[in-house]
Amino acid sequence: MAFPQPKPQAPQLPQHLLRTIDCQQGAVRAVRFNADGNYVLSCGSDKSLKLWSVSQGTFLKTYSGHGYEVLDADGSYDNSQICSCSSDKSVILWDVATGQVTRKLRGHAGKVNCVQFNEEATVILSGSIDGTVRCWDTRSRRFEPIQVLDEARDSISSLKVAQHELLTGSVDGRVRRYDLRMGQLHVDFVNSPITCVCFSQDGQCTLSSSLDSTVRLLDKSTGEMLGEFTGHKMKGYKLDCCLSSKDTHVLSCSEDGFVYCWDLVEVCSPLCFKVLNTRLINTFSSESCLFPPGVFVLKAASGKSGCPVPGLPPLRDLPPHSHGGAGSGVGGGA
């Protein structure tokens, strides 16, 4: 008589909360680590961008200049510049030390959802509700984009840059990978609005989350589906997902207020843990460079109503109140 095989156990990660920061920015739309993981940027619905020390949890500087809520930000590799985007249709380049606006870039026809430097911080790439990705030269005095990518049929919700490749996710349900060096475009159709995209750490795969409450791992070269991760709730809001520093775990925000974690290889139920006392976790950033191998830092933030995906009605089962703030937790094993 054969005994049934035991079910694989969920990944066991410590869930110790190190620090909670009250950003006092209203709803926190995004939290982003800088290049070395020593600082974090928080984007607020109060039109402000704030810089914090990770180790001390102390406030360092406020960057004010946007006309509406700040939706995303990124720091340059040398920590001298910050770029940010907003619902006011603009992209701003900041001097970190002085807090002054270096350049304000306009050209998008609608709010700008995502922004990132290239590796040398010579180009800013921004994705908008107008369905375009615009590339801006940070060294030029010109205010026009040097290139416009307009292949998407709907809003650009997420973008990631890695060396000569650009990965974008759109509400049209497509993940697009641009090889900027070769001038090639590769498209994977998911058939559900995309909320977040990213590359794996080894550069061989792409990860995308969509509004069918599914996170998908795809082979970058062939588009083959390598894994689907479910159990979380993602029906109407732009929520983040990512891979851990060693590509061992997949993490995703959820509309039920938990962060979900799946083992990349083992087929098992996800580990879900409450990061903040709220019913919506909309953004996080994962970083491991400050801590010993096998340890990761997770920054999570919540907003009053999250950031609805354009064209979709807001969720009605979420309460109107929330806690605007960012929490920080450390766990091992990622």
XYZ file of C-alpha atoms in Angstrom:
334
model
C 0.000 0.000 0.000
C 1.435 3.324 -1.043
C 1.117 6.196 1.347
C 0.076 9.577 -0.107
C 2.835 12.050 -0.637
C 2.867 14.856 1.941
C 1.963 18.281 0.638
C 4.931 20.610 0.189
C 5.238 23.132 2.970
C 5.001 26.847 2.375
C 8.257 28.820 2.486
C 9.216 29.638 6.057
C 10.360 33.233 6.321
C 10.727 35.209 9.552
C 8.158 37.959 9.868
C 9.787 40.320 12.335
C 8.817 43.962 11.870
C 11.828 46.193 12.378
C 10.380 49.650 11.932
C 7.277 51.529 10.864
C 7.581 55.003 9.382
C 4.656 57.403 9.309
C 5.405 59.244 6.085
C 2.624 61.803 6.614
C 2.058 62.017 2.867
C -1.543 60.879 2.660
C -1.725 57.707 0.586
C 1.733 56.309 -0.200
C 1.801 55.485 -3.908
C 5.278 53.941 -4.147
C 8.369 53.162 -2.066
C 11.710 52.733 -3.832
C 15.203 51.907 -2.557
C 18.182 53.839 -3.863
C 21.019 52.024 -5.656
C 22.918 50.866 -2.540
C 19.887 50.226 -0.326
C 20.815 52.807 2.303
C 17.934 55.145 1.521
C 14.325 54.866 0.456
C 12.017 57.220 -1.431
C 8.314 57.493 -0.631
C 5.828 58.950 -3.119
C 2.750 60.587 -1.640
C -0.716 61.662 -2.694
C 0.061 65.033 -1.063
C 2.260 65.892 -4.116
C 5.495 65.320 -2.180
C 8.485 63.013 -2.547
C 10.400 62.185 0.645
C 13.841 60.708 1.319
C 14.442 58.473 4.357
C 17.388 56.710 5.966
C 16.772 52.950 6.005
C 18.991 52.110 8.988
C 17.712 54.890 11.250
C 14.239 55.371 9.829
C 14.835 59.111 9.925
C 13.425 61.712 7.568
C 16.066 63.491 5.458
C 14.446 65.718 2.840
C 11.219 66.630 1.057
C 11.130 67.274 -2.689
C 8.199 69.500 -3.677
C 7.360 70.560 -7.208
C 4.652 68.304 -8.608
C 1.131 69.641 -9.053
C -0.644 66.386 -8.204
C 0.148 63.114 -6.430
C 3.555 61.531 -7.042
C 3.196 58.027 -8.492
C 6.753 56.715 -8.883
C 10.414 57.654 -8.422
C 13.913 56.321 -9.010
C 17.416 57.226 -7.827
C 20.518 57.423 -10.011
C 23.390 54.961 -9.555
C 25.602 57.605 -7.897
C 22.818 58.900 -5.607
C 23.155 62.423 -6.998
C 19.826 62.608 -8.838
C 16.218 61.515 -8.475
C 13.561 61.289 -11.157
C 9.861 61.224 -10.323
C 6.533 61.204 -12.143
C 3.072 62.404 -11.285
C -0.580 62.670 -12.197
C 0.246 66.204 -13.366
C 1.644 64.638 -16.604
C 5.209 65.672 -15.774
C 8.542 63.999 -15.074
C 10.911 65.885 -12.768
C 14.682 65.490 -12.418
C 15.891 66.501 -8.928
C 19.242 67.338 -7.390
C 19.414 65.129 -4.296
C 21.627 67.401 -2.197
C 19.817 70.699 -2.753
C 16.304 69.390 -3.338
C 16.000 71.697 -6.341
C 14.281 70.856 -9.620
C 16.940 70.364 -12.300
C 14.501 69.810 -15.145
C 10.747 69.445 -15.539
C 9.883 67.318 -18.569
C 6.487 67.531 -20.249
C 5.123 65.740 -23.279
C 2.820 63.004 -22.011
C -0.886 63.522 -22.709
C -1.973 62.039 -19.379
C -0.711 61.085 -15.947
C 2.667 59.365 -15.799
C 2.477 56.021 -13.984
C 6.100 54.863 -13.877
C 9.618 56.184 -14.294
C 13.179 54.844 -14.170
C 16.758 55.825 -15.020
C 18.893 53.713 -17.303
C 22.001 52.277 -15.633
C 24.194 55.302 -16.403
C 21.423 57.786 -15.463
C 21.861 59.427 -18.866
C 18.292 58.620 -19.921
C 14.976 58.729 -18.051
C 12.210 56.416 -19.282
C 8.606 57.214 -18.372
C 5.361 55.321 -19.008
C 1.995 57.016 -19.135
C -1.748 56.518 -19.305
C -1.447 57.858 -22.866
C 0.022 54.482 -23.891
C 3.524 55.735 -24.626
C 6.992 55.312 -23.157
C 9.114 58.433 -23.583
C 12.901 58.533 -23.344
C 14.492 61.743 -22.060
C 18.173 62.700 -22.324
C 19.284 63.985 -18.905
C 22.392 65.671 -20.344
C 20.688 67.616 -23.109
C 19.219 71.089 -22.812
C 16.324 70.039 -25.030
C 12.983 69.306 -23.418
C 11.660 66.969 -26.120
C 12.024 63.191 -25.716
C 14.741 61.559 -27.785
C 12.455 58.596 -28.525
C 8.770 57.714 -28.141
C 7.599 54.081 -27.981
C 3.890 53.980 -28.862
C 3.171 50.306 -29.563
C 0.864 49.851 -26.536
C -2.878 50.121 -27.118
C -3.652 51.254 -23.584
C -2.038 52.720 -20.473
C 1.552 51.795 -19.578
C 1.314 50.628 -15.969
C 4.897 49.484 -15.303
C 8.380 49.510 -16.818
C 11.816 48.139 -15.939
C 15.205 48.825 -17.517
C 18.108 46.354 -17.506
C 21.214 47.129 -19.563
C 20.017 47.444 -23.185
C 16.542 45.998 -22.549
C 13.279 47.694 -21.604
C 10.338 45.736 -20.194
C 6.864 47.294 -20.146
C 3.460 46.169 -18.914
C 0.227 47.617 -20.247
C -3.475 47.559 -19.489
C -3.892 46.048 -22.972
C -2.711 42.759 -21.424
C 0.677 42.635 -23.107
C 4.200 42.422 -21.757
C 6.588 44.073 -24.217
C 10.350 43.649 -24.198
C 12.380 46.091 -26.245
C 15.935 45.259 -27.243
C 17.109 48.839 -27.641
C 20.507 47.809 -28.981
C 19.126 45.576 -31.742
C 15.924 47.558 -32.358
C 13.702 44.533 -31.715
C 10.343 44.151 -29.958
C 9.076 40.953 -28.308
C 5.451 40.740 -27.120
C 3.822 38.256 -24.716
C 0.016 38.305 -24.442
C -1.399 37.635 -20.967
C -5.064 38.491 -21.682
C -5.494 40.485 -18.471
C -4.466 44.071 -17.624
C -0.852 44.123 -16.416
C -0.084 45.972 -13.169
C 3.642 45.291 -12.685
C 6.583 43.786 -14.586
C 10.189 43.007 -13.677
C 13.193 40.972 -14.790
C 14.543 38.057 -12.785
C 17.911 38.658 -11.135
C 19.661 36.341 -13.597
C 18.064 38.152 -16.544
C 16.595 34.971 -18.039
C 12.944 35.438 -17.071
C 10.260 38.084 -16.685
C 7.676 38.357 -13.929
C 4.317 40.049 -14.385
C 1.224 40.558 -12.241
C -2.231 41.106 -13.683
C -5.820 41.816 -12.674
C -6.870 38.164 -12.815
C -5.099 37.754 -9.445
C -2.206 35.889 -11.039
C 1.553 36.427 -11.096
C 3.250 34.797 -14.085
C 6.869 33.805 -14.651
C 7.832 33.704 -18.336
C 10.958 32.628 -20.149
C 12.368 35.860 -21.552
C 13.562 34.409 -24.853
C 10.693 32.075 -25.770
C 7.745 33.491 -23.819
C 7.089 30.030 -22.361
C 5.046 30.010 -19.171
C 7.294 28.710 -16.386
C 4.996 29.254 -13.435
C 1.720 30.768 -12.239
C 1.278 32.031 -8.688
C -2.188 32.587 -7.239
C -3.935 32.973 -3.899
C -3.692 36.738 -3.512
C -6.315 39.300 -4.512
C -5.693 41.670 -7.415
C -8.850 42.771 -9.215
C -8.808 46.534 -9.657
C -5.629 48.138 -8.357
C -2.089 48.646 -9.591
C -0.093 46.445 -7.203
C 3.600 45.541 -7.209
C 5.314 42.161 -7.522
C 8.989 41.152 -7.531
C 11.477 38.310 -7.218
C 13.762 37.986 -4.219
C 17.460 38.774 -4.553
C 18.433 35.186 -5.438
C 15.331 34.377 -7.527
C 14.200 31.867 -4.914
C 10.864 33.464 -4.049
C 8.113 35.449 -5.744
C 6.456 38.244 -3.767
C 3.280 40.190 -4.470
C 1.128 42.840 -2.860
C -2.546 42.068 -2.373
C -5.837 43.891 -1.967
C -6.527 41.986 1.267
C -3.675 43.786 3.058
C -1.165 40.913 2.995
C 2.124 40.383 1.199
C 2.210 36.939 -0.441
C 5.370 34.889 -0.902
C 5.740 31.765 -3.051
C 8.665 29.404 -3.429
C 9.773 29.664 -7.050
C 10.395 25.941 -7.526
C 8.227 24.026 -5.057
C 4.498 23.810 -5.728
C 3.087 24.915 -2.406
C 0.680 27.325 -0.794
C 1.996 30.865 -0.437
C 3.162 32.327 2.821
C 1.171 35.481 3.490
C 1.965 37.964 6.209
C 0.409 41.180 7.387
C 2.766 44.116 6.986
C 0.535 46.994 8.012
C -2.810 47.400 9.738
C -4.673 48.065 6.523
C -6.731 46.187 3.985
C -4.676 47.230 0.989
C -0.953 46.826 0.300
C -0.220 48.496 -3.015
C 3.550 48.874 -3.268
C 6.823 47.485 -1.973
C 10.492 47.240 -2.799
C 12.823 44.334 -2.065
C 16.505 44.869 -1.305
C 19.253 42.664 0.106
C 22.534 44.541 -0.286
C 22.589 45.907 3.280
C 22.329 42.554 4.990
C 24.096 39.177 5.011
C 23.318 36.633 2.286
C 19.944 34.988 2.766
C 18.363 38.058 4.309
C 16.041 40.445 2.561
C 14.392 43.730 3.401
C 10.850 44.434 2.367
C 9.410 47.921 2.273
C 5.637 48.050 2.034
C 3.183 50.902 1.873
C -0.544 51.387 1.916
C -2.832 54.046 0.530
C -6.305 55.349 1.273
C -7.722 53.694 -1.818
C -4.678 52.360 -3.607
C -4.009 53.368 -7.184
C -6.821 52.117 -9.439
C -5.862 50.851 -12.857
C -7.070 53.359 -15.479
C -10.331 52.355 -17.118
C -11.450 50.118 -14.255
C -13.832 51.107 -11.438
C -12.383 51.276 -7.920
C -13.050 48.383 -5.578
C -16.181 48.889 -3.507
C -15.426 46.468 -0.710
C -12.475 48.493 0.582
C -13.087 50.869 3.495
C -12.646 54.597 2.867
C -10.102 54.923 5.688
C -6.492 53.802 5.748
C -3.083 54.347 7.267
C -0.680 56.270 5.048
C 2.781 55.007 5.914
C 5.603 52.673 5.120
C 6.663 49.690 7.145
C 9.945 47.839 7.097
C 10.431 44.154 7.809
C 13.394 41.800 7.625
C 13.191 38.096 6.904
C 15.624 35.329 6.066
C 15.727 32.746 3.382
C 15.146 34.808 0.255
